[in-house]
Each structure stands twice: as C-alpha cells, then as structure tokens.
Coordinates of C-alpha atoms and ligand atoms in Angstrom, one line a residue:
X457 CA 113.9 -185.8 40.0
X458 CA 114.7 -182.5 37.6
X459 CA 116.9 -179.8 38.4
X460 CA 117.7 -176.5 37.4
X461 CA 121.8 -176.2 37.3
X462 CA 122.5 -172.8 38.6
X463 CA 125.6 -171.3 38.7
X464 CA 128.3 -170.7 41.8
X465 CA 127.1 -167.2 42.2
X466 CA 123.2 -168.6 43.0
X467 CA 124.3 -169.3 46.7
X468 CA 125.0 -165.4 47.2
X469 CA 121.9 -165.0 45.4
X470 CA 118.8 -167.1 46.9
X471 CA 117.2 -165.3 49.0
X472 CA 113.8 -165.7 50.6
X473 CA 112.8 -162.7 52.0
X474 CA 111.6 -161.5 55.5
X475 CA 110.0 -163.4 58.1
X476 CA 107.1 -160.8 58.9
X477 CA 105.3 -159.2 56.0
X478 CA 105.5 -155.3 57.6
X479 CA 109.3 -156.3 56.1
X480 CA 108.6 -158.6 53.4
X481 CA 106.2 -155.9 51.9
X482 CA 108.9 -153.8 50.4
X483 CA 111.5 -157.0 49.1
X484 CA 108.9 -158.2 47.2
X485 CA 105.6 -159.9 48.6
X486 CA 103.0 -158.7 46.0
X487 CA 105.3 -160.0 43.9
X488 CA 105.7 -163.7 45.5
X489 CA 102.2 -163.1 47.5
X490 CA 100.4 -166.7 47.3
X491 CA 96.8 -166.2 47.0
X492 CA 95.0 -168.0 48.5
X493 CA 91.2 -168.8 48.9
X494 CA 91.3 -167.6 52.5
X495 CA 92.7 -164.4 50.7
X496 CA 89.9 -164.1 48.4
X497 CA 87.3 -164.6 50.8
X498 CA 88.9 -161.6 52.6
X499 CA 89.6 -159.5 49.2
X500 CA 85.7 -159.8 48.5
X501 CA 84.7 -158.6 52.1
X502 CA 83.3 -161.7 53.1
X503 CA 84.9 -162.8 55.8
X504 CA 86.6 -159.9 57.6
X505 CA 88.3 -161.1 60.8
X506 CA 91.2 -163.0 60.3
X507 CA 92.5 -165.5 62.8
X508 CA 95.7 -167.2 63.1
X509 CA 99.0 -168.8 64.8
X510 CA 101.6 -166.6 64.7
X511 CA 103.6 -166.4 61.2
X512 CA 100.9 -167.7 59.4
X513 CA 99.7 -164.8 57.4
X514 CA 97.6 -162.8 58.6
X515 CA 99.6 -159.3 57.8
X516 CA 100.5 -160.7 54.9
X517 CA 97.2 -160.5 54.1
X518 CA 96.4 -157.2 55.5
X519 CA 99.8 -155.8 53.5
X520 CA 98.7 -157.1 50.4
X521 CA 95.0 -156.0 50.4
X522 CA 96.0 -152.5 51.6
X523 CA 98.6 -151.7 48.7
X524 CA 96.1 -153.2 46.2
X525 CA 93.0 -151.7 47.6
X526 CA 95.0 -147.9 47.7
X527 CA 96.2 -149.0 44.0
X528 CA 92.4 -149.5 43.3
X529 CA 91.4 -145.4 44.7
X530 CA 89.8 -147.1 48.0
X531 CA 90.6 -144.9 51.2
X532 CA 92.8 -147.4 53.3
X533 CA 93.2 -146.8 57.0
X534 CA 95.9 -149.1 59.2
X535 CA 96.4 -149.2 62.7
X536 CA 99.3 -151.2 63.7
X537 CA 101.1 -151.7 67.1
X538 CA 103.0 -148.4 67.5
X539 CA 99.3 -147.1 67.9
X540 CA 98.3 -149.1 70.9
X541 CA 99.8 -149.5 74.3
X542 CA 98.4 -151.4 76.5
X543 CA 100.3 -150.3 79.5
X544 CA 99.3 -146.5 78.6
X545 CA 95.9 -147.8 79.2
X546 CA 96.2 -149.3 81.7
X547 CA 97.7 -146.3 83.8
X548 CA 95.2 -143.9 82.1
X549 CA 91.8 -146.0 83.0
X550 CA 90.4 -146.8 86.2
X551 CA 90.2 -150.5 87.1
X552 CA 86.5 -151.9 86.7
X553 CA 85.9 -152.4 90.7
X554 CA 87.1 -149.3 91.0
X555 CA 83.0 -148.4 90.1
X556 CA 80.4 -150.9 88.1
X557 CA 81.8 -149.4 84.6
X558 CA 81.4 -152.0 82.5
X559 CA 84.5 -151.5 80.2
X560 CA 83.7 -154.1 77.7
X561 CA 80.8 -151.9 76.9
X562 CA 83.0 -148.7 77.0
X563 CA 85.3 -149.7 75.0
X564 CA 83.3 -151.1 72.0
X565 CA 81.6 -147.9 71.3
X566 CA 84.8 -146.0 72.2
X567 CA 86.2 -147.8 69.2
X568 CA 83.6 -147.1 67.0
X569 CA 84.1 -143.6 67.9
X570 CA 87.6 -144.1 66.8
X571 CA 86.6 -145.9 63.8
X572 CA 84.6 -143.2 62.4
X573 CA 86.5 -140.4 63.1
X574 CA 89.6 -142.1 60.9
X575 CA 87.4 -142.8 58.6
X576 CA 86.3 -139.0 58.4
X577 CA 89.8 -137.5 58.7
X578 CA 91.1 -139.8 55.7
X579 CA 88.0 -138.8 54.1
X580 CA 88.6 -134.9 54.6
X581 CA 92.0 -135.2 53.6
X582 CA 91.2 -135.6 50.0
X583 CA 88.7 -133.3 50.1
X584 CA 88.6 -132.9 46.0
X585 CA 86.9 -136.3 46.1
X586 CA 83.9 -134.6 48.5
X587 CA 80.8 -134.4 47.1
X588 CA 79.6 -131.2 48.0
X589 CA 76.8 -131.4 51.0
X590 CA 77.9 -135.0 52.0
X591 CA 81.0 -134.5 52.7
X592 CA 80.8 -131.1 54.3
X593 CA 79.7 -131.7 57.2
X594 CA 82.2 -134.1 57.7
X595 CA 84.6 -132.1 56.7
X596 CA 83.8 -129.5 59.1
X597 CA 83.3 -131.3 61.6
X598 CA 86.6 -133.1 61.8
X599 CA 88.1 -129.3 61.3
X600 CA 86.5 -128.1 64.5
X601 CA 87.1 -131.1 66.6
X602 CA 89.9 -133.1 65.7
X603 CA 92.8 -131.0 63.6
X604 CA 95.7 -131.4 66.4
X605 CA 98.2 -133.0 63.8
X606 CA 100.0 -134.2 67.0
X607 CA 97.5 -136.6 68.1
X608 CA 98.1 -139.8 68.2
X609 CA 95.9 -142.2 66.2
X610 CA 94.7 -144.2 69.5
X611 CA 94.0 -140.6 70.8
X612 CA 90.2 -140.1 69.6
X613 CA 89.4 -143.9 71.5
X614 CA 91.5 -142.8 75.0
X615 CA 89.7 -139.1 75.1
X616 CA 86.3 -141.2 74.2
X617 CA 87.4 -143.2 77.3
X618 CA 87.9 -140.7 79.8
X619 CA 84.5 -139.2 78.9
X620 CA 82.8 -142.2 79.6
X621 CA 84.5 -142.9 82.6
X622 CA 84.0 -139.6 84.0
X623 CA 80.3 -140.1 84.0
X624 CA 80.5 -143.3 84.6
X625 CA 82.3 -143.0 87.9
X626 CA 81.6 -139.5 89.2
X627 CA 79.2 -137.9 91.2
X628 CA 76.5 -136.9 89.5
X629 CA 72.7 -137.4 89.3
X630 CA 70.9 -140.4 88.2
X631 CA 69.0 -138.8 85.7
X632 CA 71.8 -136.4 84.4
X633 CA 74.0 -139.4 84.5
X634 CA 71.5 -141.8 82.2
X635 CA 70.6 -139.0 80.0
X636 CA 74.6 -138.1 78.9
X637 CA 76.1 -141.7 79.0
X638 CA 72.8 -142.5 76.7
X639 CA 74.1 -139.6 74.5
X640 CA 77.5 -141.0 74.3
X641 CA 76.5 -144.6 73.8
X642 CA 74.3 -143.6 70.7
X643 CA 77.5 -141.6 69.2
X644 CA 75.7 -138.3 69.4
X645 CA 78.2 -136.5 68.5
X646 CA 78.7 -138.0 65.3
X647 CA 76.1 -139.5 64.8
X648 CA 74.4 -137.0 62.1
X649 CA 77.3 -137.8 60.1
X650 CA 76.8 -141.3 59.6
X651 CA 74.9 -141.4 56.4
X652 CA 77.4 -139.0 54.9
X653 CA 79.9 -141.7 55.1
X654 CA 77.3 -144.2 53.1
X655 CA 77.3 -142.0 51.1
X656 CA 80.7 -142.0 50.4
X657 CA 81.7 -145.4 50.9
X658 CA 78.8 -146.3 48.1
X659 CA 80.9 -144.4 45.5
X660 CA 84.5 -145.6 47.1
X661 CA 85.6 -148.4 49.0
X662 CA 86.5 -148.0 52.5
X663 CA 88.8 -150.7 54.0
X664 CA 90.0 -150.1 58.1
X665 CA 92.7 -152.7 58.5
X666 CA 93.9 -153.2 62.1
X667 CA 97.0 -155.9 62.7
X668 CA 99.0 -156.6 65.2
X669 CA 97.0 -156.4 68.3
X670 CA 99.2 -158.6 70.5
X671 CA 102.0 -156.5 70.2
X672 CA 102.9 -155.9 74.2
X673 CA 99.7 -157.7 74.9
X674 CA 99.8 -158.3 79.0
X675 CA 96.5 -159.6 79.2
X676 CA 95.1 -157.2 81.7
X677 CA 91.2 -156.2 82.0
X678 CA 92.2 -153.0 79.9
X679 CA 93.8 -155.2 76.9
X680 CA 90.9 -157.8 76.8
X681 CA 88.1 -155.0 76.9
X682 CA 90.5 -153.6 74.5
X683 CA 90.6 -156.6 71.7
X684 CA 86.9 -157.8 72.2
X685 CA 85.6 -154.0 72.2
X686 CA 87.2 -153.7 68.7
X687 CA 85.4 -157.0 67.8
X688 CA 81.8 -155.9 68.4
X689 CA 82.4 -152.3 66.9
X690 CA 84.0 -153.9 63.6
X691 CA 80.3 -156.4 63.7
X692 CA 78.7 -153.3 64.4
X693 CA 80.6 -150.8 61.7
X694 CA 80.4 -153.8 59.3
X695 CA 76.7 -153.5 58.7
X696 CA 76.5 -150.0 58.3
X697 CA 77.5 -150.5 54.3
X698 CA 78.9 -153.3 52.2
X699 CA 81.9 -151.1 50.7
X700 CA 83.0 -149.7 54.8
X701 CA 85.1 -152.8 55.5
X702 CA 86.8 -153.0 59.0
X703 CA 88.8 -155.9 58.9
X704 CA 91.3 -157.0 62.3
X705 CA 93.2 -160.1 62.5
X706 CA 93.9 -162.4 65.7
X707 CA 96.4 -164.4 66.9
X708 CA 95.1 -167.8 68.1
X709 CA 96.0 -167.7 71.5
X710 CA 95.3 -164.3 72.2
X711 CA 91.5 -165.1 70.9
X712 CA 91.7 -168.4 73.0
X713 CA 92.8 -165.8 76.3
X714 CA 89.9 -163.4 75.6
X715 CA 86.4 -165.8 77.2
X716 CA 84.6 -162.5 76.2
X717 CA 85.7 -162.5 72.5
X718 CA 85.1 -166.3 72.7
X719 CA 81.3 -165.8 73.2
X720 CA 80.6 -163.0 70.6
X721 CA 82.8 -165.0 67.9
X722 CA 80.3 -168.2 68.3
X723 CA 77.5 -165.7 66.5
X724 CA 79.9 -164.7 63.9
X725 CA 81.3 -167.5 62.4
X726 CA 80.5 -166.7 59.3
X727 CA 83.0 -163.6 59.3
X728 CA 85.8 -165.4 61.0
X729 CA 88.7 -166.7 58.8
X730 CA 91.1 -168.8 60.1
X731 CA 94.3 -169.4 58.2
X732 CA 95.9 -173.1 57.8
X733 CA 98.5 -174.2 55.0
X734 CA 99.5 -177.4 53.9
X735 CA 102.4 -179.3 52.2
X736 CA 101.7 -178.2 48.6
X737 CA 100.4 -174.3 49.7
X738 CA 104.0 -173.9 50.9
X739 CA 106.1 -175.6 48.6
X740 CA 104.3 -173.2 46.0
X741 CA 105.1 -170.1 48.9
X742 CA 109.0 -171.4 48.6
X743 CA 109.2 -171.9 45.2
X744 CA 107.7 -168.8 44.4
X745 CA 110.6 -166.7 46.4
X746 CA 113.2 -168.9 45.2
X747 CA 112.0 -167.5 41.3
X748 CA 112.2 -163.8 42.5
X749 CA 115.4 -163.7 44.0
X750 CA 116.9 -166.4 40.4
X751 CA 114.7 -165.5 37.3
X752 CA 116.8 -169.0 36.0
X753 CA 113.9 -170.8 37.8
X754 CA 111.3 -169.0 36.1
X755 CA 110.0 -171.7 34.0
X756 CA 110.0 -174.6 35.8
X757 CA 107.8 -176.3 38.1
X758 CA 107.8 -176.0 41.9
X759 CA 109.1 -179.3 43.1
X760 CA 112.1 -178.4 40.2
X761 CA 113.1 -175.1 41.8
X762 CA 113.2 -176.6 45.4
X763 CA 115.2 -179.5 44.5
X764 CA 117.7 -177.2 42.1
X765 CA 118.6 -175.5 45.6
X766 CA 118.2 -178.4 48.2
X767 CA 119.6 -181.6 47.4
X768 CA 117.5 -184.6 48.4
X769 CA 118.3 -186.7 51.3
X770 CA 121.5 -189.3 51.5
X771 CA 120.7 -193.2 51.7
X772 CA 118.2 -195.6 50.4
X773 CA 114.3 -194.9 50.8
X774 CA 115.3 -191.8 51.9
X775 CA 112.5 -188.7 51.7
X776 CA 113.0 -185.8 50.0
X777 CA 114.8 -183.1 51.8
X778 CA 111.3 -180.7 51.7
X779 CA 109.7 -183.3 53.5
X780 CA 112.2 -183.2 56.0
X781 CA 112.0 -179.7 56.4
X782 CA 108.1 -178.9 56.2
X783 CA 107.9 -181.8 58.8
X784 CA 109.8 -179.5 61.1
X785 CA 107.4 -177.1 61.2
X786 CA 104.0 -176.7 62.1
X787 CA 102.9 -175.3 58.7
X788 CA 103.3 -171.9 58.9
X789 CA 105.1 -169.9 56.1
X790 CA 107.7 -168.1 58.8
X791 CA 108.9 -171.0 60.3
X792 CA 109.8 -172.6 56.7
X793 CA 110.9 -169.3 55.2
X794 CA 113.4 -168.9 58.4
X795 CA 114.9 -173.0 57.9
X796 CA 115.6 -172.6 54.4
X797 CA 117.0 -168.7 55.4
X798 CA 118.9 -170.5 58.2
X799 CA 120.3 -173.6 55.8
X800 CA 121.4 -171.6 52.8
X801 CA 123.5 -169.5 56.0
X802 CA 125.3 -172.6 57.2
X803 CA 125.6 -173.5 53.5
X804 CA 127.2 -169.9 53.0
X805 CA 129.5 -170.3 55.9
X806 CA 130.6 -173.6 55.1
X807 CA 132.1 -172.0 51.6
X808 CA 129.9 -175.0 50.0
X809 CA 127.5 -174.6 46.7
X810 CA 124.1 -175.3 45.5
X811 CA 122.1 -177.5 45.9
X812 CA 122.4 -177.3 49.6
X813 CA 123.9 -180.8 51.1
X814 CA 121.9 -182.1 53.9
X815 CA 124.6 -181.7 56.1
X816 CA 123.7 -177.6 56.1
X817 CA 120.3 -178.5 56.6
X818 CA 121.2 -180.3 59.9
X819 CA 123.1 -177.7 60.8
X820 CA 120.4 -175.0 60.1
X821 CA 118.1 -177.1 62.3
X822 CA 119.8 -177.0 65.4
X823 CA 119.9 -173.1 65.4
X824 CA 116.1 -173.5 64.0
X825 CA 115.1 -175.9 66.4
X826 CA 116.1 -174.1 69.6
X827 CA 114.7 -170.6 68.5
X828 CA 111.2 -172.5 67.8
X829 CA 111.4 -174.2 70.9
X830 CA 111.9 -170.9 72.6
X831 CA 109.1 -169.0 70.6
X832 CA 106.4 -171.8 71.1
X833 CA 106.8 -170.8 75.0
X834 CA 106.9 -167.4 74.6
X835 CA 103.9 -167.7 72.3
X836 CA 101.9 -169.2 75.2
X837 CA 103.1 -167.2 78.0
X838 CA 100.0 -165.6 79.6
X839 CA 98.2 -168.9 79.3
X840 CA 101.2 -171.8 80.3
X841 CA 104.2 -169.7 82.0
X842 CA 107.2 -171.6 82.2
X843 CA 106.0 -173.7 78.9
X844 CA 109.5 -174.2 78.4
X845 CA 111.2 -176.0 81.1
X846 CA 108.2 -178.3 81.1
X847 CA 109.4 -178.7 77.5
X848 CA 112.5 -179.6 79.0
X849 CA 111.4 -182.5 80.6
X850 CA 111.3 -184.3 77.6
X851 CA 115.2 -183.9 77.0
X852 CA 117.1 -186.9 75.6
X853 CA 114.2 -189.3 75.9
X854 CA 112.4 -190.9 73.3
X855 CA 110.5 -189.2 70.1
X856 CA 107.4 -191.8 70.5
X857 CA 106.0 -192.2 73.8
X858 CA 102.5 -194.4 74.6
X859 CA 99.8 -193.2 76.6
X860 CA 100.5 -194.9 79.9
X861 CA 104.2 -193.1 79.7
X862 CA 103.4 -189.7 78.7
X863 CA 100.4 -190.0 81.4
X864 CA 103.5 -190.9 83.9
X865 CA 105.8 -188.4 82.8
X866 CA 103.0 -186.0 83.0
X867 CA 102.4 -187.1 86.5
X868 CA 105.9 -186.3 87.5
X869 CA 105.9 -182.5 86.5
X870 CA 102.3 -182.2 88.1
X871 CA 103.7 -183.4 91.4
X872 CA 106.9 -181.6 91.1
X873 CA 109.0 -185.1 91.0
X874 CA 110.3 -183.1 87.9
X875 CA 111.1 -179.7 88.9
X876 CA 109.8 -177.3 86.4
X877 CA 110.1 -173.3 87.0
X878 CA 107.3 -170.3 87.3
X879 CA 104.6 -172.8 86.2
X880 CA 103.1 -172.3 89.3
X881 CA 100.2 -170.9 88.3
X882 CA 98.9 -174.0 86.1
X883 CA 100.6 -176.7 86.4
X884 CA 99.5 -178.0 89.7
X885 CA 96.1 -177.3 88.8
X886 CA 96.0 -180.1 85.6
X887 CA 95.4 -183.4 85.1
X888 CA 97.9 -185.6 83.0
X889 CA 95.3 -185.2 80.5
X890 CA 94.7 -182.0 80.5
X891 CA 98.8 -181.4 80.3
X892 CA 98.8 -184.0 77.8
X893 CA 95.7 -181.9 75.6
X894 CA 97.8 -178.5 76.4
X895 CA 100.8 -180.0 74.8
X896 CA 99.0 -181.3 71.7
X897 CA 97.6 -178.0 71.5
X898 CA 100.7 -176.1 71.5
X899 CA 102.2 -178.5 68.7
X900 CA 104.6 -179.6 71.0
X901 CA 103.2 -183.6 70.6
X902 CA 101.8 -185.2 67.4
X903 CA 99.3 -187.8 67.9
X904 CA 98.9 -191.3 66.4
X905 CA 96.5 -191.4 63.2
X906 CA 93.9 -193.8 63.8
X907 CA 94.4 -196.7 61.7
X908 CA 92.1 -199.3 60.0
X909 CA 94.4 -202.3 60.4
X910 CA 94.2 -203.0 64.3
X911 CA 96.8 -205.7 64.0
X912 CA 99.6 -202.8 63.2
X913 CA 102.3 -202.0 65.3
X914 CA 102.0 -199.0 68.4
X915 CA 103.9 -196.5 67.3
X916 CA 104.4 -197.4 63.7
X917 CA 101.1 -195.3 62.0
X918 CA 101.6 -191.8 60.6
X919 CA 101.6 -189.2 63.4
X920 CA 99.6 -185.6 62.8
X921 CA 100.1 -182.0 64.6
X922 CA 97.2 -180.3 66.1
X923 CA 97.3 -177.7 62.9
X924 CA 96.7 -181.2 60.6
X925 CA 93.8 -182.2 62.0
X926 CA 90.3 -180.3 61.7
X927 CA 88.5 -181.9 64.8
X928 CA 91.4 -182.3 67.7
X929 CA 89.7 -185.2 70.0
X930 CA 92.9 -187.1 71.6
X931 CA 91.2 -188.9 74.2
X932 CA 91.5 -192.5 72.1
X933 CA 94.9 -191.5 71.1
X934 CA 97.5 -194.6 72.4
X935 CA 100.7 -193.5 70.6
X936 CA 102.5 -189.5 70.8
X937 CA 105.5 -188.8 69.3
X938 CA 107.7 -185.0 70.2
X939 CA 107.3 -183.0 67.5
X940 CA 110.1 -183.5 65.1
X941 CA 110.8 -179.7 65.1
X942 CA 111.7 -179.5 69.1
X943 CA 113.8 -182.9 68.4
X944 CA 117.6 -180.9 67.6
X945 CA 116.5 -178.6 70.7
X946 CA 116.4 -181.7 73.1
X947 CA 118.3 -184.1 71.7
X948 CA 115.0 -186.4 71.2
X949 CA 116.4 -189.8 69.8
X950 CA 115.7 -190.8 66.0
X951 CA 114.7 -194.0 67.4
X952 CA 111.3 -195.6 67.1
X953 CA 109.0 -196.0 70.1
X954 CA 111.1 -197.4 73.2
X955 CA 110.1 -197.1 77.0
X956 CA 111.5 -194.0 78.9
X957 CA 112.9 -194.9 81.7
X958 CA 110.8 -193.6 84.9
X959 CA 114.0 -192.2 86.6
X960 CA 112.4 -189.2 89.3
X961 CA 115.6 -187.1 87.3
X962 CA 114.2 -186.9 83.2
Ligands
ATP425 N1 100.0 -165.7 51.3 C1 101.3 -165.5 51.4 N2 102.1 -165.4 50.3 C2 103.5 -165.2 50.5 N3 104.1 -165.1 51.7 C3 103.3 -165.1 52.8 C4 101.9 -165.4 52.7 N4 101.5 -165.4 54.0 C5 102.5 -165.2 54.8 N5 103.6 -165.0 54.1 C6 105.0 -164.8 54.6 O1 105.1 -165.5 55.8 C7 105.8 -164.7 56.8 C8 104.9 -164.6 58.0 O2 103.7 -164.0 57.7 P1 103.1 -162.8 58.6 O3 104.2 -161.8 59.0 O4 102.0 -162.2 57.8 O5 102.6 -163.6 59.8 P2 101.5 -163.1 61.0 O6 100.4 -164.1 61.0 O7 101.2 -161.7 60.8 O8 102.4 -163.3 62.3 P3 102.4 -162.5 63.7 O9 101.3 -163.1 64.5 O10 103.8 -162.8 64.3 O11 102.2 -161.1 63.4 C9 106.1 -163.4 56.1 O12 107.4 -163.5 55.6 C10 105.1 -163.3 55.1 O13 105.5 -162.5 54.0
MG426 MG1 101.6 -160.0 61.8

C-alpha cells in the first residue's frame, strides 16, 4: 500500500463537498464531475430521460450539462422544484370523477404548452440572436401574451389547465365543445410558431432540463398526471428537432409509483437512462474530491489518495477500510460522500490526524447508519408506510438469516405477532415473499450469490444488493444477510449465520 504523507493541517482541510449537486455545483463539481458513459449518452442527446435512486446523480448530471451547454451559446431552460407544487394543483384542478376529463391527456399537452412557451420566452430574450422573420413572430407573440414578469414559470401549464378544464367540464354544446378542445389539443395557439423554433434550434442548441420532480411529491391523481404528462410531451417535443432536447430525470420509486409512466416507458427504452455505479466508478468520484480540496494528492493514483486519508483496517486478513465503507452503502455517490464527510467529523472532534483510524470510521457509521436507515423509509413512503418499524424487527438479531427464517420472521409482522406501526395499508395484504422481494428491493436484504460448488457452506458465499445485480430473481435464493449499512442502526451481530430465535417479541 502507498501513501501520500500530508501534513497536520490536511485534517482541516479534506473536504468532500455537498451531498446534492444544486450545492455541490458551486464548491467545485465541474471540477471533480466524473464522467461517465451514462453522462455521454446524455451529453450527445441520446438518451434523454434519466432515471435513478435517490443521490445517484441525476442532477449532477443535469448541473453539469446545463453550465457546459450555456458555456457552449445553447439556450438552457431549468425547472426545478420551487416551480412545482403539487398541492397548489391539487386545490386548483377539479378531481377526475368530478367529470370524464381525462387528466393524463390534459396534462401532457398542457406541458407541451409550457414547454414551448419557455422555450420562446428564453428565445425572445436574446433577441439580437433572432433572425429576422423566424423569430418575429415569436417574439411577438410571447410580447402580447405572456410579458407578466411576475408569473411564475409553472404558470403558462396551470392557465393551459383551467382552459381545458373549463371545456372540459362545463356546459356547453357538443359540437362547440369538440371543435375548441380539438383547437387546444393541436396547440392552435402556437402552433404556427413551431417551425420558427426549428428553425432556431437548427442554428443553436436548445436543451430544457427539468430535475427534481419528487420534491413534495404526495402521489395524488394531480402529481401522477403531472409526472407522466411531462413524459409523453418530452417524447413528443423530442422529435420535433434533434438540437430541441427536453431532458427530465426520475427517481426510481416515484417511476415505479406512476403504472401510467410505467406503460409509455416500455416503448421508450431506448431514451431511458438509468444510473448505477460500482466499486471503482466511486473510488475514482472520492479520490477525485479528495485532490481538489489537497493539490498534494494531485499526482498520484486513486487507491493512493484514499488510503493517504483513511488508514486500512486493524488485524490480520483484514480488508481495506474502502471496502468497508463502500460496502455500507448501496452504491450511490451521496451515501459515500456523507461517510467519509461524517468520519473525517468524528476524526476532527476526536483532536486525531490523518489518515483517519478506523476507530472514526466506526464512529461515523453509527451516525451514518441510523440517518440511512431513516432515509431508506422515508424514500419508500407512498409505496411501504411504516417501512421503518418493520425495519425494526430485525433489531439485535442475526446479519444472515436462511429462507425458512426470514419466511417466519416475515410471517410474524404479516400477522401482527410483531407489532409494526401505520403499515396498515400493505402489510397485511403480502405474502412472506412478497415482503421478502419488497425488502430486497429496498436494499434492506442482500441475497446469496449462487455458487458453483454445491458442497459450500449456507451462508458462507458472497452476498449482492439489489443495485448489484442486473436481473433481480430471488425466488432460489436460500441464504439473506441485513444489509451491512442498517447493521450500526440495529445492532445486527458481526456474527456469521446463526438461528434467530422465534421469540413472538423480536
Ligand atoms: N458524476 C458525478 N461526478 C461527481 N459527483 C457526482 C456525480 N454524480 C453525483 N455526484 C455527487 O453525488 C451527490 C448526489 O448526487 P445528486 O444530488 O445529483 O443526486 P440525485 O440523484 O439528484 O438525488 P435526489 O434524487 O435526492 O435529487 C452530489 O454531491 C453530487 O455532486
Ligand atoms: Mg437531485
């Protein structure tokens, strides 16, 4: 093992950064920005729908294209979540049995309503870059119809809304009613303008970023119309030219809460990227923030610059201490950005000096441990309320549990032998597998690799994360094991496989 000596002041001055890139962007993320291939494939336009856990990347992303892109003379637009409320919509809209509506519908063509008209106002404001006639008319138009500085930048897809709605729902003829919401559908009202815009986008890129859409998500018909509205009119805007880009990212579960989305996203694969890291692609993300914030690890190599901070592990065979900390995780950059944050802390506070000692480490991970814990369940609230105290019933038993026993302990919480709270809605409605396939999906267990040699041992093959493993079948799976990143949280034993005891208490 190498290593870098650095001085006593290099505890005060490691630092990795912020934990969300709207933050990260301005202490240094084009600088330390890893890019990867998912990242090209986006840069180039080719896949423009970005899915992900959360604090895997995807703003990231969307911060790093959007400085570059402006850099480059594109015209950038971002919505982000101060733009959307979902509870504002809610209140404003009627409900869909309130009359046969169809928000979905609504919704997508409101959106590509709102879509154009940013487009057109960022357009207009540099009006020096119009082309005469092509631009003019958008120019004007955006003049006569959409110049209250005041309005918000949701406003253009709420007003869209109501119009539709008002139609829609009120009393008017058949034949009047057909013949305006047919105008409205087709964009009428803009859309004259249309080839304007290709004509502008095929001198100057275009590129609509919109992040964040689970921001006060609450899952209601309003927010789902909401998200896979904006997925068909970004399909739909997509095609009109190759340089007007509309790219939105996704968070996992909320594209797993959305059926609707789930249906139109089958015929568009090929647009969907969906992020995943591993071991190296994250040792490289470290090491390349440790080098920002100490130019002395400049040079070297990134296993040399992570262990000149963290020392390795104490006793014989041991693993190295990055091992021990990306196994924590579920390979996503925030959760190891926030361990190492957390560890240099406790090194900090224990007056102590680089390399960080693994006692720190330990230390970090109880504080780490608990906040994940916490997150995982908030993460998954719409779908598994009360996630977390069915976490809990795994407190101070084993890490590595067989099938039969997990099926049991499963069992338990699905009868109520182990009281859980507000998981009411769900819970009594599974089946110890599906419980057992909902924890494995929230990373909570890590299941057995299949192993060639038969003969070997339950419980003593490598065990893999739903985020390892590209198809997730678990139905042959004999051996689990707790996710070593809940194990501080719930005082899981370091232990190797041993019977829990069936005690009706946990
Ligand atoms: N390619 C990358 N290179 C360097 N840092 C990255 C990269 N991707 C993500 N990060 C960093 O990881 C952290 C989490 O990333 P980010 O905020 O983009 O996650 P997210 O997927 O948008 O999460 P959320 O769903 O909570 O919004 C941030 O500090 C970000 O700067
Ligand atoms: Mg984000």
């Amino acid at each position: 093992m190498t290593r870098v000596s650095l001085p006593a002041t290099a505890l005060s001055a490691v630092d990795f950064g912020a934990p969300a890139a709207e933050r990260d962007i301005d202490r240094g993320l084009e600088d330390y920005f890893v890019e990867s291939e998912a990242y090209n494939r986006v840069r180039l336009g080719s896949r423009r729908i970005v899915i992900g856990a959360r604090g895997i990347g995807k703003s990231a992303i969307f911060q790093v294209l959007a400085r570059r892109e402006r850099e480059a003379g594109s015209y950038v637009i971002e919505l982000s979540p101060e733009d959307y409320s979902y509870e504002l919509l809610n209140q404003t809209m009627a409900s869909e049995d309130h009359g046969s509506w169809a928000k979905l519908g609504a919704y997508a063509v409101a959106w590509k309503y709102l879509i154009y008209v940013l487009i057109m106002k960022e357009v207009s404001k540099k009006k020096t870059h119009l082309k005469k006639g092509a631009a003019n008319g958008i120019y004007r138009y955006i003049r006569d119809n959409h110049s209250n500085p005041q309005a918000s930048k949701l406003s253009a897809l709420v007003s869209y809304l109501k119009r539709l709605e008002g139609i829609k729902i009120g009393k008017y003829e058949a034949s009047i009613k057909a013949r305006e919401l047919e105008k409205l559908y087709k964009l009428e009202e803009i859309h004259h303008l249309v080839p304007s815009l290709k004509e502008i986008a095929s001198s100057r890129k275009i590129v609509v970023l919109v992040d964040e859409l689970d921001r006060g998500w609450d899952s209601s018909e309003d927010a789902r119309a909401f998200v896979a509205g904006l997925f068909q009119a970004c399909i739909s805007v997509n095609s009109v030219h190759d340089n007007l880009r509309v790219y939105m990212s996704l968070r996992q579960e909320l594209y797993d809460d959305v059926p609707e989305l789930y249906d139109d996203a089958q015929k568009y694969r090929d647009l969907i990227e969906t992020l995943r890291w591993n071991e190296l692609s994250l040792l490289k993300l470290i090491a390349r923030r440790a080098r920002h914030s100490m130019p002395a690890l400049a040079a070297v190599d990134d296993e040399t610059c992570w262990d000149s901070i963290f020392a390795s592990l104490p006793g014989p065979g041991a693993c190295g201490s990055f091992r021990y900390m990306i196994d924590r995780t579920l390979y996503r950059p925030r959760e190891i950005i926030q361990f190492c944050t957390q560890a240099i802390e406790c090194c900090r506070e224990s007056n102590s000096v680089i390399p960080v000692k693994h006692a720190a480490v330990r230390e970090a991970e109880g504080v780490y441990s608990a906040e994940r814990a916490k997150d995982i369940a908030a993460e998954h609230r719409f779908q598994y309320p009360g996630l977390i105290s069915v976490l809990e019933a795994f407190r101070g038993r084993a890490q590595s549990l067989d099938r039969e026993e997990l099926e049991f302990l499963c069992l338990e919480l699905i009868t109520g032998e182990i009281p859980s709270r507000g998981t009411s809605l769900w819970l009594n409605e599974c089946t110890q597998h599906a419980l057992i396939e909902i924890l494995w999906n929230v990373g909570f267990l890590r299941a057995e690799a299949v192993q060639d040699n038969t003969e070997k041992k339950l419980g003593s093959g490598p065990y893999l994360g739903v985020y390892r493993v590209l198809h997730n079948n678990i139905t042959a799976t004999r051996c689990f094991q707790v996710h070593p990143m809940f194990h501080a949280y719930l005082d899981i034993g370091s232990a190797g496989p041993k019977k829990v005891s069936r005690s009706k208490t946990g």
